[in-house]
Amino acid sequence: MRRRLLLAALAAPALARAAPLLRVGSKNFTEQLVVAELFAQGLERAGATVQRRVNLGGTAIAHQSLLAAEIDLYPEYTGTGLGVVLKQPPEGDAATVLAKVRAGYAPLGLDWLDPSGIDNGNALLVLPATARRYNLATLSDLARAAPQLTLAAGNEFADRADGLPGLRRVYGMEFRRFRQFAALGLRYAALNHGQADVVNAYATDWQIATYGFTTLRDDRHLWPPYQLAAVVRQQAVRDFPGLASPLLAIGAKLGNGVMQELNRQVDQDGEEPREVAARFLKQHGLA
């Protein structure tokens, strides 16, 4: 009996090391919930015990939770990390922005893993018929046609440096009319019903693929990249050296088109993020 108790006592620390506790967080919108669930299930398959602390709120809350060691990782966007967290000008190509956020986060005890294929940046959309009529493929093309067109955008777009002021500064863009719609769904409805010719959106919105909208390329790079990656506590990586591998494997399967579809399954079909994530991982041999 004494020998069995001794063996059990010796095994307990080994089991704890084999199944570390990792707390996965997220912000409070669909894409974050889905990706956090993908990360959580991937880590569970890799042998971790995972607590889900999702739907935390905006960037400030999620970041502070990471600093306070209330969570160990969450999905974040490079452009958001640079502009919102580090308060640096959100400019530069993908490699430059990633290098800046890695350098800025490292003294905080935080690491950025290599980004996924998702770049959920700003976008301007038009109907395919509008693109054909005005020969639109880029924002430079749109600048030439803008005086004939109506833009529908969010309430802050009129004043944000990367909104109308940025479009004027970089592209000389002046629209015939500007209409404000706070809700993204209303902007898409305005586009579909002819109340607007152009809308602002985010590149992984599920409506883009579902309704066949045309995304115009930001050819003069007004907007920085918003590559999605896992931001992790350095201590968590030390405690669980295998942490990065499943997250990187998942990220390699993600892209804007894939994320649009996963978002749609939750927002339009009403599925739970956990169900959507489990099916995706199984389909790609990651479960």
mmCIF file with all atom_site columns, C-alpha atoms in Angstrom, residues 80-212:
data_model
loop_
_atom_site.group_PDB
_atom_site.id
_atom_site.type_symbol
_atom_site.label_atom_id
_atom_site.label_alt_id
_atom_site.label_comp_id
_atom_site.label_asym_id
_atom_site.label_entity_id
_atom_site.label_seq_id
_atom_site.pdbx_PDB_ins_code
_atom_site.Cartn_x
_atom_site.Cartn_y
_atom_site.Cartn_z
_atom_site.occupancy
_atom_site.B_iso_or_equiv
_atom_site.pdbx_formal_charge
_atom_site.auth_seq_id
_atom_site.auth_comp_id
_atom_site.auth_asym_id
_atom_site.auth_atom_id
_atom_site.pdbx_PDB_model_num
ATOM 1   C CA . THR A 1 80  ? -4.697  46.591 -33.806 1.00 0.00 ? 80  THR A CA 1
ATOM 2   C CA . GLY A 1 81  ? -1.675  45.703 -31.700 1.00 0.00 ? 81  GLY A CA 1
ATOM 3   C CA . LEU A 1 82  ? 0.377   48.412 -33.345 1.00 0.00 ? 82  LEU A CA 1
ATOM 4   C CA . GLY A 1 83  ? -2.180  51.215 -33.378 1.00 0.00 ? 83  GLY A CA 1
ATOM 5   C CA . VAL A 1 84  ? -4.431  50.523 -30.386 1.00 0.00 ? 84  VAL A CA 1
ATOM 6   C CA . VAL A 1 85  ? -2.118  48.822 -27.880 1.00 0.00 ? 85  VAL A CA 1
ATOM 7   C CA . LEU A 1 86  ? 1.293   50.292 -28.711 1.00 0.00 ? 86  LEU A CA 1
ATOM 8   C CA . LYS A 1 87  ? -0.104  53.656 -29.862 1.00 0.00 ? 87  LYS A CA 1
ATOM 9   C CA . GLN A 1 88  ? 2.232   53.721 -32.857 1.00 0.00 ? 88  GLN A CA 1
ATOM 10  C CA . PRO A 1 89  ? 1.257   54.976 -36.313 1.00 0.00 ? 89  PRO A CA 1
ATOM 11  C CA . PRO A 1 90  ? -0.558  52.032 -37.974 1.00 0.00 ? 90  PRO A CA 1
ATOM 12  C CA . GLU A 1 91  ? 1.567   51.934 -41.112 1.00 0.00 ? 91  GLU A CA 1
ATOM 13  C CA . GLY A 1 92  ? 3.978   49.638 -42.888 1.00 0.00 ? 92  GLY A CA 1
ATOM 14  C CA . ASP A 1 93  ? 3.825   46.369 -44.795 1.00 0.00 ? 93  ASP A CA 1
ATOM 15  C CA . ALA A 1 94  ? 2.982   43.052 -43.150 1.00 0.00 ? 94  ALA A CA 1
ATOM 16  C CA . ALA A 1 95  ? 6.558   42.167 -42.196 1.00 0.00 ? 95  ALA A CA 1
ATOM 17  C CA . THR A 1 96  ? 7.250   45.632 -40.783 1.00 0.00 ? 96  THR A CA 1
ATOM 18  C CA . VAL A 1 97  ? 4.088   45.730 -38.699 1.00 0.00 ? 97  VAL A CA 1
ATOM 19  C CA . LEU A 1 98  ? 4.713   42.240 -37.336 1.00 0.00 ? 98  LEU A CA 1
ATOM 20  C CA . ALA A 1 99  ? 8.283   43.168 -36.373 1.00 0.00 ? 99  ALA A CA 1
ATOM 21  C CA . LYS A 1 100 ? 7.046   46.303 -34.611 1.00 0.00 ? 100 LYS A CA 1
ATOM 22  C CA . VAL A 1 101 ? 4.413   44.523 -32.540 1.00 0.00 ? 101 VAL A CA 1
ATOM 23  C CA . ARG A 1 102 ? 6.834   41.743 -31.602 1.00 0.00 ? 102 ARG A CA 1
ATOM 24  C CA . ALA A 1 103 ? 9.385   44.303 -30.444 1.00 0.00 ? 103 ALA A CA 1
ATOM 25  C CA . GLY A 1 104 ? 6.764   46.324 -28.556 1.00 0.00 ? 104 GLY A CA 1
ATOM 26  C CA . TYR A 1 105 ? 5.119   43.355 -26.831 1.00 0.00 ? 105 TYR A CA 1
ATOM 27  C CA . ALA A 1 106 ? 8.287   41.458 -25.832 1.00 0.00 ? 106 ALA A CA 1
ATOM 28  C CA . PRO A 1 107 ? 9.136   43.726 -22.845 1.00 0.00 ? 107 PRO A CA 1
ATOM 29  C CA . LEU A 1 108 ? 5.585   43.094 -21.604 1.00 0.00 ? 108 LEU A CA 1
ATOM 30  C CA . GLY A 1 109 ? 6.278   39.369 -21.398 1.00 0.00 ? 109 GLY A CA 1
ATOM 31  C CA . LEU A 1 110 ? 4.180   38.651 -24.490 1.00 0.00 ? 110 LEU A CA 1
ATOM 32  C CA . ASP A 1 111 ? 4.988   36.963 -27.805 1.00 0.00 ? 111 ASP A CA 1
ATOM 33  C CA . TRP A 1 112 ? 3.284   37.080 -31.198 1.00 0.00 ? 112 TRP A CA 1
ATOM 34  C CA . LEU A 1 113 ? 3.234   33.734 -32.969 1.00 0.00 ? 113 LEU A CA 1
ATOM 35  C CA . ASP A 1 114 ? 3.526   33.681 -36.754 1.00 0.00 ? 114 ASP A CA 1
ATOM 36  C CA . PRO A 1 115 ? 0.331   35.083 -38.301 1.00 0.00 ? 115 PRO A CA 1
ATOM 37  C CA . SER A 1 116 ? -2.404  32.989 -39.850 1.00 0.00 ? 116 SER A CA 1
ATOM 38  C CA . GLY A 1 117 ? -3.598  33.536 -43.394 1.00 0.00 ? 117 GLY A CA 1
ATOM 39  C CA . ILE A 1 118 ? -6.279  35.957 -42.170 1.00 0.00 ? 118 ILE A CA 1
ATOM 40  C CA . ASP A 1 119 ? -5.858  39.681 -42.827 1.00 0.00 ? 119 ASP A CA 1
ATOM 41  C CA . ASN A 1 120 ? -9.054  41.258 -41.525 1.00 0.00 ? 120 ASN A CA 1
ATOM 42  C CA . GLY A 1 121 ? -8.331  44.826 -42.540 1.00 0.00 ? 121 GLY A CA 1
ATOM 43  C CA . ASN A 1 122 ? -10.507 47.640 -43.776 1.00 0.00 ? 122 ASN A CA 1
ATOM 44  C CA . ALA A 1 123 ? -12.167 47.259 -47.153 1.00 0.00 ? 123 ALA A CA 1
ATOM 45  C CA . LEU A 1 124 ? -14.391 49.178 -49.529 1.00 0.00 ? 124 LEU A CA 1
ATOM 46  C CA . LEU A 1 125 ? -16.970 47.102 -51.384 1.00 0.00 ? 125 LEU A CA 1
ATOM 47  C CA . VAL A 1 126 ? -19.170 47.600 -54.427 1.00 0.00 ? 126 VAL A CA 1
ATOM 48  C CA . LEU A 1 127 ? -21.657 45.494 -56.339 1.00 0.00 ? 127 LEU A CA 1
ATOM 49  C CA . PRO A 1 128 ? -20.135 43.594 -59.284 1.00 0.00 ? 128 PRO A CA 1
ATOM 50  C CA . ALA A 1 129 ? -22.357 45.610 -61.637 1.00 0.00 ? 129 ALA A CA 1
ATOM 51  C CA . THR A 1 130 ? -20.915 48.846 -60.231 1.00 0.00 ? 130 THR A CA 1
ATOM 52  C CA . ALA A 1 131 ? -17.383 47.510 -60.650 1.00 0.00 ? 131 ALA A CA 1
ATOM 53  C CA . ARG A 1 132 ? -18.098 46.670 -64.275 1.00 0.00 ? 132 ARG A CA 1
ATOM 54  C CA . ARG A 1 133 ? -19.845 49.965 -65.025 1.00 0.00 ? 133 ARG A CA 1
ATOM 55  C CA . TYR A 1 134 ? -17.011 52.127 -63.685 1.00 0.00 ? 134 TYR A CA 1
ATOM 56  C CA . ASN A 1 135 ? -14.144 49.681 -64.353 1.00 0.00 ? 135 ASN A CA 1
ATOM 57  C CA . LEU A 1 136 ? -13.250 49.399 -60.662 1.00 0.00 ? 136 LEU A CA 1
ATOM 58  C CA . ALA A 1 137 ? -10.597 47.076 -59.282 1.00 0.00 ? 137 ALA A CA 1
ATOM 59  C CA . THR A 1 138 ? -8.590  49.330 -56.958 1.00 0.00 ? 138 THR A CA 1
ATOM 60  C CA . LEU A 1 139 ? -9.165  52.324 -54.709 1.00 0.00 ? 139 LEU A CA 1
ATOM 61  C CA . SER A 1 140 ? -7.314  54.434 -57.283 1.00 0.00 ? 140 SER A CA 1
ATOM 62  C CA . ASP A 1 141 ? -9.997  53.425 -59.786 1.00 0.00 ? 141 ASP A CA 1
ATOM 63  C CA . LEU A 1 142 ? -12.657 54.307 -57.247 1.00 0.00 ? 142 LEU A CA 1
ATOM 64  C CA . ALA A 1 143 ? -11.147 57.768 -56.710 1.00 0.00 ? 143 ALA A CA 1
ATOM 65  C CA . ARG A 1 144 ? -11.862 58.608 -60.347 1.00 0.00 ? 144 ARG A CA 1
ATOM 66  C CA . ALA A 1 145 ? -15.504 57.504 -60.080 1.00 0.00 ? 145 ALA A CA 1
ATOM 67  C CA . ALA A 1 146 ? -16.182 58.689 -56.513 1.00 0.00 ? 146 ALA A CA 1
ATOM 68  C CA . PRO A 1 147 ? -17.731 62.069 -57.463 1.00 0.00 ? 147 PRO A CA 1
ATOM 69  C CA . GLN A 1 148 ? -20.598 60.084 -59.031 1.00 0.00 ? 148 GLN A CA 1
ATOM 70  C CA . LEU A 1 149 ? -21.069 57.653 -56.125 1.00 0.00 ? 149 LEU A CA 1
ATOM 71  C CA . THR A 1 150 ? -22.558 57.463 -52.606 1.00 0.00 ? 150 THR A CA 1
ATOM 72  C CA . LEU A 1 151 ? -20.523 55.970 -49.764 1.00 0.00 ? 151 LEU A CA 1
ATOM 73  C CA . ALA A 1 152 ? -22.204 54.334 -46.766 1.00 0.00 ? 152 ALA A CA 1
ATOM 74  C CA . ALA A 1 153 ? -19.996 53.907 -43.707 1.00 0.00 ? 153 ALA A CA 1
ATOM 75  C CA . GLY A 1 154 ? -19.965 53.758 -39.927 1.00 0.00 ? 154 GLY A CA 1
ATOM 76  C CA . ASN A 1 155 ? -20.429 56.772 -37.718 1.00 0.00 ? 155 ASN A CA 1
ATOM 77  C CA . GLU A 1 156 ? -16.718 57.270 -37.021 1.00 0.00 ? 156 GLU A CA 1
ATOM 78  C CA . PHE A 1 157 ? -15.596 56.900 -40.625 1.00 0.00 ? 157 PHE A CA 1
ATOM 79  C CA . ALA A 1 158 ? -16.106 60.576 -41.431 1.00 0.00 ? 158 ALA A CA 1
ATOM 80  C CA . ASP A 1 159 ? -13.492 61.703 -38.904 1.00 0.00 ? 159 ASP A CA 1
ATOM 81  C CA . ARG A 1 160 ? -11.071 58.810 -38.449 1.00 0.00 ? 160 ARG A CA 1
ATOM 82  C CA . ALA A 1 161 ? -7.585  59.275 -39.875 1.00 0.00 ? 161 ALA A CA 1
ATOM 83  C CA . ASP A 1 162 ? -8.006  56.009 -41.786 1.00 0.00 ? 162 ASP A CA 1
ATOM 84  C CA . GLY A 1 163 ? -11.543 56.898 -42.895 1.00 0.00 ? 163 GLY A CA 1
ATOM 85  C CA . LEU A 1 164 ? -12.626 59.709 -45.191 1.00 0.00 ? 164 LEU A CA 1
ATOM 86  C CA . PRO A 1 165 ? -9.663  61.955 -44.249 1.00 0.00 ? 165 PRO A CA 1
ATOM 87  C CA . GLY A 1 166 ? -7.291  59.148 -45.191 1.00 0.00 ? 166 GLY A CA 1
ATOM 88  C CA . LEU A 1 167 ? -9.072  58.470 -48.465 1.00 0.00 ? 167 LEU A CA 1
ATOM 89  C CA . ARG A 1 168 ? -8.814  62.157 -49.319 1.00 0.00 ? 168 ARG A CA 1
ATOM 90  C CA . ARG A 1 169 ? -5.149  62.372 -48.298 1.00 0.00 ? 169 ARG A CA 1
ATOM 91  C CA . VAL A 1 170 ? -3.910  59.218 -50.041 1.00 0.00 ? 170 VAL A CA 1
ATOM 92  C CA . TYR A 1 171 ? -6.286  58.953 -52.996 1.00 0.00 ? 171 TYR A CA 1
ATOM 93  C CA . GLY A 1 172 ? -7.816  62.423 -53.370 1.00 0.00 ? 172 GLY A CA 1
ATOM 94  C CA . MET A 1 173 ? -11.184 60.698 -53.027 1.00 0.00 ? 173 MET A CA 1
ATOM 95  C CA . GLU A 1 174 ? -14.348 62.831 -52.838 1.00 0.00 ? 174 GLU A CA 1
ATOM 96  C CA . PHE A 1 175 ? -17.758 61.162 -52.942 1.00 0.00 ? 175 PHE A CA 1
ATOM 97  C CA . ARG A 1 176 ? -20.968 62.668 -54.255 1.00 0.00 ? 176 ARG A CA 1
ATOM 98  C CA . ARG A 1 177 ? -22.656 61.791 -50.960 1.00 0.00 ? 177 ARG A CA 1
ATOM 99  C CA . PHE A 1 178 ? -21.736 60.263 -47.607 1.00 0.00 ? 178 PHE A CA 1
ATOM 100 C CA . ARG A 1 179 ? -24.322 58.356 -45.578 1.00 0.00 ? 179 ARG A CA 1
ATOM 101 C CA . GLN A 1 180 ? -23.795 57.104 -42.034 1.00 0.00 ? 180 GLN A CA 1
ATOM 102 C CA . PHE A 1 181 ? -25.064 53.695 -40.905 1.00 0.00 ? 181 PHE A CA 1
ATOM 103 C CA . ALA A 1 182 ? -23.868 52.578 -37.484 1.00 0.00 ? 182 ALA A CA 1
ATOM 104 C CA . ALA A 1 183 ? -24.796 48.921 -37.979 1.00 0.00 ? 183 ALA A CA 1
ATOM 105 C CA . LEU A 1 184 ? -22.826 46.940 -40.535 1.00 0.00 ? 184 LEU A CA 1
ATOM 106 C CA . GLY A 1 185 ? -25.947 45.048 -41.567 1.00 0.00 ? 185 GLY A CA 1
ATOM 107 C CA . LEU A 1 186 ? -27.641 48.305 -42.521 1.00 0.00 ? 186 LEU A CA 1
ATOM 108 C CA . ARG A 1 187 ? -24.716 49.252 -44.721 1.00 0.00 ? 187 ARG A CA 1
ATOM 109 C CA . TYR A 1 188 ? -24.942 45.958 -46.583 1.00 0.00 ? 188 TYR A CA 1
ATOM 110 C CA . ALA A 1 189 ? -28.687 46.441 -46.980 1.00 0.00 ? 189 ALA A CA 1
ATOM 111 C CA . ALA A 1 190 ? -28.076 49.928 -48.366 1.00 0.00 ? 190 ALA A CA 1
ATOM 112 C CA . LEU A 1 191 ? -25.669 48.503 -50.924 1.00 0.00 ? 191 LEU A CA 1
ATOM 113 C CA . ASN A 1 192 ? -28.038 45.737 -51.971 1.00 0.00 ? 192 ASN A CA 1
ATOM 114 C CA . HIS A 1 193 ? -31.022 48.094 -52.280 1.00 0.00 ? 193 HIS A CA 1
ATOM 115 C CA . GLY A 1 194 ? -29.321 50.883 -54.201 1.00 0.00 ? 194 GLY A CA 1
ATOM 116 C CA . GLN A 1 195 ? -29.172 53.352 -51.315 1.00 0.00 ? 195 GLN A CA 1
ATOM 117 C CA . ALA A 1 196 ? -25.370 53.357 -51.556 1.00 0.00 ? 196 ALA A CA 1
ATOM 118 C CA . ASP A 1 197 ? -22.808 52.505 -54.213 1.00 0.00 ? 197 ASP A CA 1
ATOM 119 C CA . VAL A 1 198 ? -19.851 51.829 -51.908 1.00 0.00 ? 198 VAL A CA 1
ATOM 120 C CA . VAL A 1 199 ? -19.655 50.596 -48.303 1.00 0.00 ? 199 VAL A CA 1
ATOM 121 C CA . ASN A 1 200 ? -16.843 50.211 -45.821 1.00 0.00 ? 200 ASN A CA 1
ATOM 122 C CA . ALA A 1 201 ? -16.427 46.795 -44.243 1.00 0.00 ? 201 ALA A CA 1
ATOM 123 C CA . TYR A 1 202 ? -13.901 44.319 -42.891 1.00 0.00 ? 202 TYR A CA 1
ATOM 124 C CA . ALA A 1 203 ? -12.226 41.803 -45.146 1.00 0.00 ? 203 ALA A CA 1
ATOM 125 C CA . THR A 1 204 ? -13.579 38.684 -43.423 1.00 0.00 ? 204 THR A CA 1
ATOM 126 C CA . ASP A 1 205 ? -17.227 39.750 -43.226 1.00 0.00 ? 205 ASP A CA 1
ATOM 127 C CA . TRP A 1 206 ? -19.274 36.749 -44.322 1.00 0.00 ? 206 TRP A CA 1
ATOM 128 C CA . GLN A 1 207 ? -21.576 38.915 -46.429 1.00 0.00 ? 207 GLN A CA 1
ATOM 129 C CA . ILE A 1 208 ? -18.785 39.549 -48.958 1.00 0.00 ? 208 ILE A CA 1
ATOM 130 C CA . ALA A 1 209 ? -18.802 35.990 -50.261 1.00 0.00 ? 209 ALA A CA 1
ATOM 131 C CA . THR A 1 210 ? -22.479 35.278 -49.603 1.00 0.00 ? 210 THR A CA 1
ATOM 132 C CA . TYR A 1 211 ? -23.707 38.259 -51.622 1.00 0.00 ? 211 TYR A CA 1
ATOM 133 C CA . GLY A 1 212 ? -20.840 38.303 -54.107 1.00 0.00 ? 212 GLY A CA 1
#
